[in-house]
Amino acid sequence: MVTFLPTRPGRLADVPSFDRAIGGAESNVACVLAAAGHSARWVSRVGADGFGDHLVETIGSYGVDVSGVRRDALRPTGVYFRTAGERGTSAHEVAYYRMGSAASAMTVGNVEVGAGRVLHLSGITAALSDGCLELMRSLTARYEGRPLVSFDVNHRAGLWRDADGAEVLLELARGADVVFVGEDEAEEAWGVVGGPEAVRELLPEPAVLVVKQGGEGATAFVAQAQAAGSRAAGAARVGAGGTPPARVSETPPTATPTSRTFEPAPTFEPAPTVDIVSTTGAGDAFAAGFLSGILRGLPVNTSLRTGHLWAAATLTAPGDLAAPPSRAHADRLVALDEHTWETLRLGPGWTQAAQAPEEVRTP
């Protein structure tokens, strides 16, 4: 969808003008993965209008395959406006204009996801319409030979038309292979308290569960089957929608087991200190970084660190989307020893600099 960013802080009622950009959880993931050199395809519906042209052209400019995007002559491209205040604070306002949009008309009958290694989905798409929810249920249904299904919960209470949204998101998450959810998000949506372990108790089904803990870091729970090299260990195809599915193509995987007899201790990786410009889109960048680690066959702690670095790239930029650091740059940082990693500080422009001043060690 098209995003309108305020030109200055203040209430939506007071902001005189906005800058146009692109947004959407799944398309953000597809763009960042493509910018990092992965093969990504975005599947969605947009209006046959100027905003639809802008979305397709801009997302395609990141190297994303947009051949699966359909144009709708009867419905407009979705848009949203937001303030400069951070999500979760009283200063944050969002105005969504997505009801009746082209993307809200997605159904099982008019969306072809195609082949790929990872199908990445977002809970936002499920909230757009009954047809979108039916599509999401079909894409998270378990069957032999399906791709690795990645699901970012992305609970947005304002998008749901009834009180069942949280339960629907839980249902969809239980059908996925890799799930991303914020610790605070799990509390807001499902009333879960007690840390990442409590979230895992609620969601034992996914082979990989990543609980994001804000500036502290993230914890990953990995089932034995994933650690032993099942589809969840090395596959990826990214689906975006929302936009629906995007995907990253490589070798088609096999089905993921739905049960496990043993799960190693979870892996926690602290996040580096970041001089934040804007938090919007950071969760999408984190998911993209973690999925990049899966695609590359990296260990879970390295995938978590990659996610933190890609999130830091977006956190230090003003919009919803930022190019990740180069692979060589990121690999050098994720290889830092524990102490050096924990004292790493990243500020605006760090992805373009070779080493200093983008990396500042805290005392």
Short mmCIF file of C-alpha atoms in Angstrom, two decimals:
data_model
loop_
_atom_site.label_atom_id
_atom_site.label_comp_id
_atom_site.label_asym_id
_atom_site.label_seq_id
_atom_site.Cartn_x
_atom_site.Cartn_y
_atom_site.Cartn_z
CA MET A 1 0.00 0.00 0.00
CA VAL A 2 1.01 3.63 -0.27
CA THR A 3 2.18 5.28 2.94
CA PHE A 4 2.01 8.99 3.69
CA LEU A 5 4.64 10.19 6.15
CA PRO A 6 4.20 13.52 7.99
CA THR A 7 6.54 16.36 7.11
CA ARG A 8 6.63 17.40 10.75
CA PRO A 9 5.55 16.11 14.19
CA GLY A 10 2.02 16.70 15.39
CA ARG A 11 -1.50 15.34 15.27
CA LEU A 12 -2.89 14.22 11.94
CA ALA A 13 -5.28 17.14 12.23
CA ASP A 14 -2.37 19.57 12.43
CA VAL A 15 0.14 18.15 9.93
CA PRO A 16 -0.10 20.32 6.78
CA SER A 17 1.56 17.95 4.30
CA PHE A 18 2.84 14.42 3.86
CA ASP A 19 5.53 12.70 1.81
CA ARG A 20 4.51 9.69 -0.25
CA ALA A 21 6.30 6.37 0.29
CA ILE A 22 5.54 2.66 0.08
CA GLY A 23 4.51 0.42 2.95
CA GLY A 24 3.02 -2.95 3.71
CA ALA A 25 4.47 -5.66 5.91
CA GLU A 26 4.94 -8.32 3.25
CA SER A 27 6.17 -6.01 0.51
CA ASN A 28 8.68 -4.53 2.97
CA VAL A 29 10.06 -8.01 3.63
CA ALA A 30 10.24 -8.75 -0.09
CA CYS A 31 12.03 -5.46 -0.85
CA VAL A 32 14.66 -5.91 1.87
CA LEU A 33 15.36 -9.51 0.89
CA ALA A 34 15.70 -8.57 -2.77
CA ALA A 35 17.98 -5.65 -1.88
CA ALA A 36 20.18 -8.16 -0.05
CA GLY A 37 20.51 -10.35 -3.13
CA HIS A 38 17.78 -12.95 -2.54
CA SER A 39 15.18 -13.79 -5.17
CA ALA A 40 11.82 -12.41 -4.01
CA ARG A 41 8.38 -12.27 -5.58
CA TRP A 42 5.50 -10.11 -4.35
CA VAL A 43 1.94 -11.30 -4.98
CA SER A 44 -0.92 -8.86 -4.43
CA ARG A 45 -3.68 -6.76 -5.96
CA VAL A 46 -3.48 -3.00 -6.48
CA GLY A 47 -5.75 -0.51 -8.17
CA ALA A 48 -5.48 0.48 -11.81
CA ASP A 49 -4.51 3.95 -10.61
CA GLY A 50 -1.46 6.14 -10.10
CA PHE A 51 -0.84 4.83 -6.61
CA GLY A 52 -0.88 1.29 -7.96
CA ASP A 53 1.63 2.32 -10.62
CA HIS A 54 3.85 3.82 -7.93
CA LEU A 55 3.75 0.67 -5.79
CA VAL A 56 4.52 -1.73 -8.62
CA GLU A 57 7.32 0.43 -10.03
CA THR A 58 8.94 1.18 -6.67
CA ILE A 59 8.78 -2.36 -5.32
CA GLY A 60 10.09 -3.63 -8.63
CA SER A 61 13.01 -1.19 -8.42
CA TYR A 62 14.29 -3.13 -5.39
CA GLY A 63 14.65 -6.19 -7.60
CA VAL A 64 11.38 -7.81 -6.52
CA ASP A 65 9.49 -9.84 -9.13
CA VAL A 66 6.09 -8.09 -9.41
CA SER A 67 4.69 -10.24 -12.21
CA GLY A 68 2.23 -11.76 -9.74
CA VAL A 69 0.60 -8.41 -8.93
CA ARG A 70 -2.88 -8.01 -10.42
CA ARG A 71 -4.51 -4.66 -11.25
CA ASP A 72 -8.11 -4.03 -10.18
CA ALA A 73 -10.05 -1.56 -12.32
CA LEU A 74 -12.92 -1.38 -9.83
CA ARG A 75 -11.12 -0.85 -6.54
CA PRO A 76 -8.45 1.65 -5.44
CA THR A 77 -4.97 1.01 -4.08
CA GLY A 78 -4.95 1.05 -0.28
CA VAL A 79 -3.29 3.96 1.53
CA TYR A 80 -2.54 4.97 5.10
CA PHE A 81 -1.39 8.07 6.91
CA ARG A 82 0.60 8.13 10.13
CA THR A 83 2.08 10.64 12.53
CA ALA A 84 5.71 10.91 13.58
CA GLY A 85 4.96 9.57 17.08
CA GLU A 86 6.11 6.04 17.85
CA ARG A 87 3.65 3.15 17.85
CA GLY A 88 2.35 2.35 21.31
CA THR A 89 2.50 5.95 22.51
CA SER A 90 -0.31 8.49 22.80
CA ALA A 91 1.40 10.56 20.09
CA HIS A 92 1.00 7.84 17.47
CA GLU A 93 -1.93 8.06 15.10
CA VAL A 94 -2.66 5.93 12.05
CA ALA A 95 -5.48 6.39 9.56
CA TYR A 96 -6.03 3.33 7.36
CA TYR A 97 -7.97 3.57 4.09
CA ARG A 98 -8.03 -0.07 3.08
CA MET A 99 -11.67 -1.12 3.30
CA GLY A 100 -12.82 -1.78 -0.25
CA SER A 101 -9.26 -1.57 -1.57
CA ALA A 102 -7.92 -3.77 -4.34
CA ALA A 103 -5.94 -5.86 -1.84
CA SER A 104 -9.06 -6.45 0.26
CA ALA A 105 -10.58 -8.23 -2.75
CA MET A 106 -7.97 -11.01 -2.68
CA THR A 107 -9.51 -14.48 -2.49
CA VAL A 108 -8.51 -18.11 -2.87
CA GLY A 109 -9.86 -17.94 -6.41
CA ASN A 110 -7.94 -14.89 -7.68
CA VAL A 111 -4.51 -15.23 -6.04
CA GLU A 112 -1.83 -17.58 -7.36
CA VAL A 113 1.12 -17.78 -5.01
CA GLY A 114 3.33 -19.97 -7.23
CA ALA A 115 6.50 -21.86 -6.32
CA GLY A 116 9.22 -20.91 -3.89
CA ARG A 117 11.01 -21.96 -0.72
CA VAL A 118 9.41 -19.63 1.82
CA LEU A 119 5.96 -18.12 1.80
CA HIS A 120 5.87 -15.07 4.10
CA LEU A 121 2.50 -13.90 5.38
CA SER A 122 1.23 -11.21 7.74
CA GLY A 123 -1.73 -11.10 10.09
CA ILE A 124 -2.63 -7.71 8.64
CA THR A 125 -3.86 -9.33 5.41
CA ALA A 126 -6.30 -11.54 7.33
CA ALA A 127 -8.00 -8.44 8.75
CA LEU A 128 -8.81 -6.86 5.38
CA SER A 129 -11.87 -8.92 4.40
CA ASP A 130 -13.56 -12.29 4.71
CA GLY A 131 -12.03 -13.28 1.38
CA CYS A 132 -8.55 -12.40 2.61
CA LEU A 133 -9.10 -14.42 5.76
CA GLU A 134 -10.19 -17.44 3.72
CA LEU A 135 -7.05 -17.03 1.61
CA MET A 136 -4.84 -16.88 4.69
CA ARG A 137 -6.45 -19.98 6.14
CA SER A 138 -5.80 -21.87 2.91
CA LEU A 139 -2.16 -20.75 2.82
CA THR A 140 -1.52 -21.81 6.43
CA ALA A 141 -3.26 -25.17 6.07
CA ARG A 142 -0.77 -28.01 6.53
CA TYR A 143 -0.30 -30.39 3.61
CA GLU A 144 2.49 -32.57 2.24
CA GLY A 145 5.02 -30.65 0.18
CA ARG A 146 3.90 -27.12 1.00
CA PRO A 147 6.60 -24.43 1.22
CA LEU A 148 8.01 -23.18 4.49
CA VAL A 149 5.30 -20.84 5.80
CA SER A 150 6.53 -17.78 7.69
CA PHE A 151 3.95 -15.72 9.59
CA ASP A 152 4.36 -12.35 11.30
CA VAL A 153 1.46 -11.86 13.70
CA ASN A 154 1.34 -8.07 13.22
CA HIS A 155 -1.64 -7.51 15.50
CA ARG A 156 -3.38 -4.25 14.52
CA ALA A 157 -6.53 -3.96 16.60
CA GLY A 158 -7.77 -0.99 14.55
CA LEU A 159 -8.02 -3.09 11.38
CA TRP A 160 -10.26 -5.81 12.76
CA ARG A 161 -14.01 -5.37 12.38
CA ASP A 162 -14.88 -7.58 15.35
CA ALA A 163 -13.39 -8.87 18.58
CA ASP A 164 -12.28 -12.20 17.10
CA GLY A 165 -9.10 -10.85 15.51
CA ALA A 166 -6.73 -12.05 18.22
CA GLU A 167 -8.09 -15.59 18.11
CA VAL A 168 -7.87 -15.65 14.32
CA LEU A 169 -4.21 -14.61 14.49
CA LEU A 170 -3.52 -17.38 16.99
CA GLU A 171 -5.17 -19.91 14.67
CA LEU A 172 -3.08 -18.76 11.71
CA ALA A 173 0.14 -18.73 13.73
CA ARG A 174 -0.44 -22.33 14.79
CA GLY A 175 -0.51 -23.34 11.14
CA ALA A 176 2.83 -21.70 10.28
CA ASP A 177 6.37 -23.12 10.38
CA VAL A 178 8.14 -19.90 11.41
CA VAL A 179 6.33 -17.32 13.55
CA PHE A 180 7.38 -13.80 14.56
CA VAL A 181 5.59 -12.07 17.43
CA GLY A 182 6.47 -9.30 19.85
CA GLU A 183 6.38 -10.04 23.56
CA ASP A 184 4.24 -6.93 24.11
CA GLU A 185 2.10 -7.88 21.12
CA ALA A 186 1.39 -11.32 22.60
CA GLU A 187 0.27 -9.68 25.83
CA GLU A 188 -1.97 -7.20 24.04
CA ALA A 189 -3.56 -9.75 21.72
CA TRP A 190 -3.70 -12.86 23.88
CA GLY A 191 -3.08 -11.68 27.43
CA VAL A 192 0.15 -13.69 27.67
CA VAL A 193 2.53 -12.64 30.43
CA GLY A 194 5.61 -14.40 31.74
CA GLY A 195 8.14 -13.79 28.97
CA PRO A 196 9.01 -15.70 25.80
CA GLU A 197 8.55 -19.09 27.47
CA ALA A 198 4.89 -18.26 28.14
CA VAL A 199 4.43 -17.36 24.48
CA ARG A 200 5.96 -20.69 23.48
CA GLU A 201 3.52 -22.51 25.75
CA LEU A 202 0.69 -20.86 23.86
CA LEU A 203 2.32 -21.58 20.47
CA PRO A 204 3.99 -25.01 20.60
CA GLU A 205 3.13 -25.89 16.98
CA PRO A 206 5.56 -23.77 14.88
CA ALA A 207 8.95 -25.37 14.22
CA VAL A 208 10.49 -21.94 14.87
CA LEU A 209 9.04 -19.26 17.13
CA VAL A 210 10.82 -15.90 17.39
CA VAL A 211 9.69 -13.66 20.24
CA LYS A 212 10.82 -10.07 19.73
CA GLN A 213 11.60 -8.20 22.95
CA GLY A 214 12.04 -4.66 21.68
CA GLY A 215 15.36 -3.01 22.41
CA GLU A 216 16.43 -5.91 24.63
CA GLY A 217 16.73 -8.45 21.84
CA ALA A 218 14.87 -11.55 20.64
CA THR A 219 14.46 -15.18 21.69
CA ALA A 220 14.13 -18.07 19.23
CA PHE A 221 12.64 -21.46 20.03
CA VAL A 222 13.64 -24.14 17.51
CA ALA A 223 12.11 -27.60 17.42
CA GLN A 224 14.39 -30.61 17.14
CA ALA A 225 13.19 -31.39 13.61
CA GLN A 226 14.23 -27.90 12.47
CA ALA A 227 17.61 -28.16 14.14
CA ALA A 228 18.15 -31.54 12.49
CA GLY A 229 17.77 -30.10 9.01
CA SER A 230 14.08 -30.27 8.13
CA ARG A 231 12.50 -27.82 5.76
CA ALA A 232 12.45 -25.15 8.45
CA ALA A 233 16.21 -25.39 8.75
CA GLY A 234 17.16 -24.41 5.27
CA ALA A 235 14.28 -23.29 3.11
CA ALA A 236 12.71 -20.04 2.20
CA ARG A 237 10.21 -18.55 -0.13
CA VAL A 238 8.81 -15.25 0.85
CA GLY A 239 5.22 -14.37 0.38
CA ALA A 240 3.91 -10.89 0.71
CA GLY A 241 0.50 -9.59 0.38
CA GLY A 242 -1.30 -7.05 2.00
CA THR A 243 -0.55 -7.29 0.40
CA PRO A 244 -0.40 -11.09 0.21
CA PRO A 245 2.44 -13.44 -0.18
CA ALA A 246 5.84 -12.61 -1.48
CA ARG A 247 8.46 -15.18 -1.75
CA VAL A 248 12.02 -16.11 -2.22
CA SER A 249 12.71 -18.87 -4.65
CA GLU A 250 15.25 -21.57 -4.33
CA THR A 251 14.85 -25.34 -3.96
CA PRO A 252 11.32 -26.53 -3.09
CA PRO A 253 11.26 -28.00 0.42
CA THR A 254 9.44 -30.92 1.93
CA ALA A 255 6.70 -30.82 4.52
CA THR A 256 7.42 -29.82 8.09
CA PRO A 257 6.50 -32.18 10.94
CA THR A 258 3.71 -30.93 13.17
CA SER A 259 5.08 -32.54 16.34
CA ARG A 260 8.40 -32.88 18.09
CA THR A 261 9.73 -34.92 21.00
CA PHE A 262 12.47 -32.58 22.18
CA GLU A 263 13.29 -28.90 21.97
CA PRO A 264 16.70 -27.49 22.92
CA ALA A 265 16.96 -24.47 25.18
CA PRO A 266 15.85 -21.25 23.47
CA THR A 267 18.42 -18.90 21.98
CA PHE A 268 18.47 -15.26 23.09
CA GLU A 269 20.44 -12.62 21.24
CA PRO A 270 20.58 -9.06 22.60
CA ALA A 271 20.00 -6.21 20.20
CA PRO A 272 22.76 -3.64 19.66
CA THR A 273 22.17 -0.10 20.87
CA VAL A 274 20.55 1.95 18.11
CA ASP A 275 20.09 5.70 17.74
CA ILE A 276 16.48 5.50 16.59
CA VAL A 277 14.99 7.75 13.93
CA SER A 278 11.73 5.82 13.43
CA THR A 279 10.51 2.39 14.53
CA THR A 280 7.98 1.79 11.74
CA GLY A 281 9.00 -1.11 9.51
CA ALA A 282 11.72 -2.38 11.85
CA GLY A 283 9.79 -5.57 12.61
CA ASP A 284 9.51 -6.35 8.90
CA ALA A 285 13.24 -5.78 8.45
CA PHE A 286 13.99 -8.06 11.40
CA ALA A 287 11.83 -10.82 9.90
CA ALA A 288 13.58 -10.40 6.54
CA GLY A 289 17.00 -10.65 8.19
CA PHE A 290 16.06 -13.79 10.08
CA LEU A 291 14.61 -15.36 6.93
CA SER A 292 17.82 -14.46 5.10
CA GLY A 293 19.66 -16.48 7.72
CA ILE A 294 17.35 -19.44 7.07
CA LEU A 295 17.91 -19.13 3.33
CA ARG A 296 21.66 -19.13 3.86
CA GLY A 297 21.59 -22.02 6.33
CA LEU A 298 23.01 -19.91 9.16
CA PRO A 299 22.86 -20.93 12.84
CA VAL A 300 19.89 -19.54 14.76
CA ASN A 301 21.99 -17.09 16.82
CA THR A 302 23.53 -15.72 13.62
CA SER A 303 20.09 -15.40 12.04
CA LEU A 304 18.90 -13.47 15.09
CA ARG A 305 21.88 -11.11 14.87
CA THR A 306 21.24 -10.63 11.16
CA GLY A 307 17.66 -9.74 11.98
CA HIS A 308 18.83 -7.19 14.55
CA LEU A 309 21.19 -5.58 12.03
CA TRP A 310 18.56 -5.35 9.30
CA ALA A 311 16.12 -3.89 11.82
CA ALA A 312 18.78 -1.36 12.84
CA ALA A 313 19.05 -0.23 9.22
CA THR A 314 15.34 0.67 9.24
CA LEU A 315 15.42 2.10 12.77
CA THR A 316 18.06 4.61 11.68
CA ALA A 317 16.09 5.77 8.60
CA PRO A 318 12.98 7.99 8.50
CA GLY A 319 10.66 5.81 6.39
CA ASP A 320 9.17 2.31 6.63
CA LEU A 321 11.87 0.77 4.46
CA ALA A 322 15.68 0.90 4.28
CA ALA A 323 18.28 -1.10 2.42
CA PRO A 324 20.12 -3.57 4.66
CA PRO A 325 23.89 -3.50 5.15
CA SER A 326 25.96 -5.36 2.58
CA ARG A 327 26.38 -9.07 3.25
CA ALA A 328 30.10 -8.64 3.96
CA HIS A 329 29.42 -5.80 6.40
CA ALA A 330 26.67 -7.70 8.20
CA ASP A 331 28.68 -10.92 8.35
CA ARG A 332 31.61 -9.08 9.91
CA LEU A 333 29.36 -7.62 12.61
CA VAL A 334 27.47 -10.84 13.42
CA ALA A 335 30.85 -12.56 13.93
CA LEU A 336 31.81 -10.17 16.75
CA ASP A 337 32.47 -11.73 20.15
CA GLU A 338 29.71 -11.47 22.74
CA HIS A 339 31.15 -8.50 24.61
CA THR A 340 31.87 -6.47 21.47
CA TRP A 341 28.43 -7.22 20.06
CA GLU A 342 26.75 -6.06 23.27
CA THR A 343 28.67 -2.78 23.23
CA LEU A 344 27.93 -2.08 19.56
CA ARG A 345 26.07 1.16 18.84
CA LEU A 346 24.58 1.99 15.44
CA GLY A 347 23.44 5.41 14.23
CA PRO A 348 22.05 6.98 11.05
CA GLY A 349 24.20 6.20 8.03
CA TRP A 350 25.91 3.18 9.54
CA THR A 351 25.03 0.90 6.61
CA GLN A 352 26.94 3.12 4.18
CA ALA A 353 30.11 3.52 6.25
CA ALA A 354 32.91 0.98 6.27
CA GLN A 355 33.36 0.98 10.03
CA ALA A 356 33.43 4.32 11.80
CA PRO A 357 31.57 6.46 12.67
CA GLU A 358 28.60 4.18 12.10
CA GLU A 359 29.81 1.75 14.73
CA VAL A 360 30.37 3.37 18.07
CA ARG A 361 31.34 1.21 21.01
CA THR A 362 29.52 2.19 24.16
CA PRO A 363 31.61 2.35 27.34
#
